[in-house]
Short mmCIF file of C-alpha atoms in Angstrom, two decimals:
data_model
loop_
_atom_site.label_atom_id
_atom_site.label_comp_id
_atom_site.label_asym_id
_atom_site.label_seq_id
_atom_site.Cartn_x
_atom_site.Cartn_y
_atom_site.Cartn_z
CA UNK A 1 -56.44 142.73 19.44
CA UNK A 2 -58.79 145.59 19.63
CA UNK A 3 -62.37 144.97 17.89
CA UNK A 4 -61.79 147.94 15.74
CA UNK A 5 -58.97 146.57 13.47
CA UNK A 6 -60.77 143.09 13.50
CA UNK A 7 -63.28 145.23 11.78
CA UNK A 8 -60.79 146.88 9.25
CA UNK A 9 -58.74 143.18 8.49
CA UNK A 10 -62.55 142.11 7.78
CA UNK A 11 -63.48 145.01 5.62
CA UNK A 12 -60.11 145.14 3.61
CA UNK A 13 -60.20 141.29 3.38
CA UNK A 14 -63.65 141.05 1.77
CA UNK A 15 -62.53 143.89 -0.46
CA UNK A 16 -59.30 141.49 -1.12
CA UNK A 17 -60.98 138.52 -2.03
CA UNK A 18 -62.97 140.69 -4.27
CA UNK A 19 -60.64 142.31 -6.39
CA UNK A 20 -59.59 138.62 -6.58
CA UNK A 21 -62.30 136.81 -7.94
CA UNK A 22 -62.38 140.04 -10.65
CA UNK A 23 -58.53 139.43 -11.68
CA UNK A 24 -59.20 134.96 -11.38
CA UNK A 25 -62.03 135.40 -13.60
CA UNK A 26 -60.66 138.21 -16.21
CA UNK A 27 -60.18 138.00 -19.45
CA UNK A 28 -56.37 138.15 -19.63
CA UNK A 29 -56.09 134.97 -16.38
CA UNK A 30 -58.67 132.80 -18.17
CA UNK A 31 -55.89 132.98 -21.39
CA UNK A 32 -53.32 132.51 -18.83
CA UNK A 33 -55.56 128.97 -17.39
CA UNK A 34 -55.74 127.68 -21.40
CA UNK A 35 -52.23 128.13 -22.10
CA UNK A 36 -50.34 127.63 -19.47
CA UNK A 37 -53.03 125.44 -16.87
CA UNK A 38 -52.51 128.42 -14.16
CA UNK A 39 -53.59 131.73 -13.24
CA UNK A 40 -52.40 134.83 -12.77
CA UNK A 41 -49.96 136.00 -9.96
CA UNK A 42 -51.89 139.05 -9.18
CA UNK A 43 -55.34 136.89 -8.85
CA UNK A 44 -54.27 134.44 -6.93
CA UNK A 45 -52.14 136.86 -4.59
CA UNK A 46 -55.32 139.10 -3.63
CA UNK A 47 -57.06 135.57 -3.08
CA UNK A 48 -54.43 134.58 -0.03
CA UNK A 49 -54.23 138.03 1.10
CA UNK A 50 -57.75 138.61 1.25
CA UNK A 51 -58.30 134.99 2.92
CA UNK A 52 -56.04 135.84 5.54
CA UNK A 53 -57.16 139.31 6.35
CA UNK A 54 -60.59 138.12 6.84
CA UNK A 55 -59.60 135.20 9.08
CA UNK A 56 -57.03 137.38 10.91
CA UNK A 57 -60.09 139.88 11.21
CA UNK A 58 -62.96 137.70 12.32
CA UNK A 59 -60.45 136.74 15.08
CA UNK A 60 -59.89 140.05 16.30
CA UNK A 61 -63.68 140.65 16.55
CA UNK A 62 -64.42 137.40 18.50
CA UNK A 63 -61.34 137.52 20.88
CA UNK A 64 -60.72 141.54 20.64
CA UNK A 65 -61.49 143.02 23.98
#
């Protein structure tokens, strides 16, 4: 994997995770927690896709060639 998309899966994971924490800890998925125990599709798919970008990223940089 070239070291220049490691760089980008990094960048755009970090952004990811985020937009993430901003949508687990809003007002409308703390309601969400209290009534129904769980949060908010949206929050916790930015989460995963940001924790996977950055892990598929920080690969690329150390093995990219």
């Amino acid at each position: 994997m070239n070291k220049v998309i490691g760089i980008i899966l990094l960048v755009v994971g970090i952004i990811l995770l985020y937009f993430g924490y901003e949508a687990y800890n809003s007002v409308a998925s703390e309601a969400s927690q209290a009534l129904t125990g769980e949060t908010t599709d949206n929050a916790m798919w930015y989460l995963i896709g940001g924790a996977i970008a950055v892990v598929v990223g920080l690969y690329g940089i150390i093995r990219g060639k």
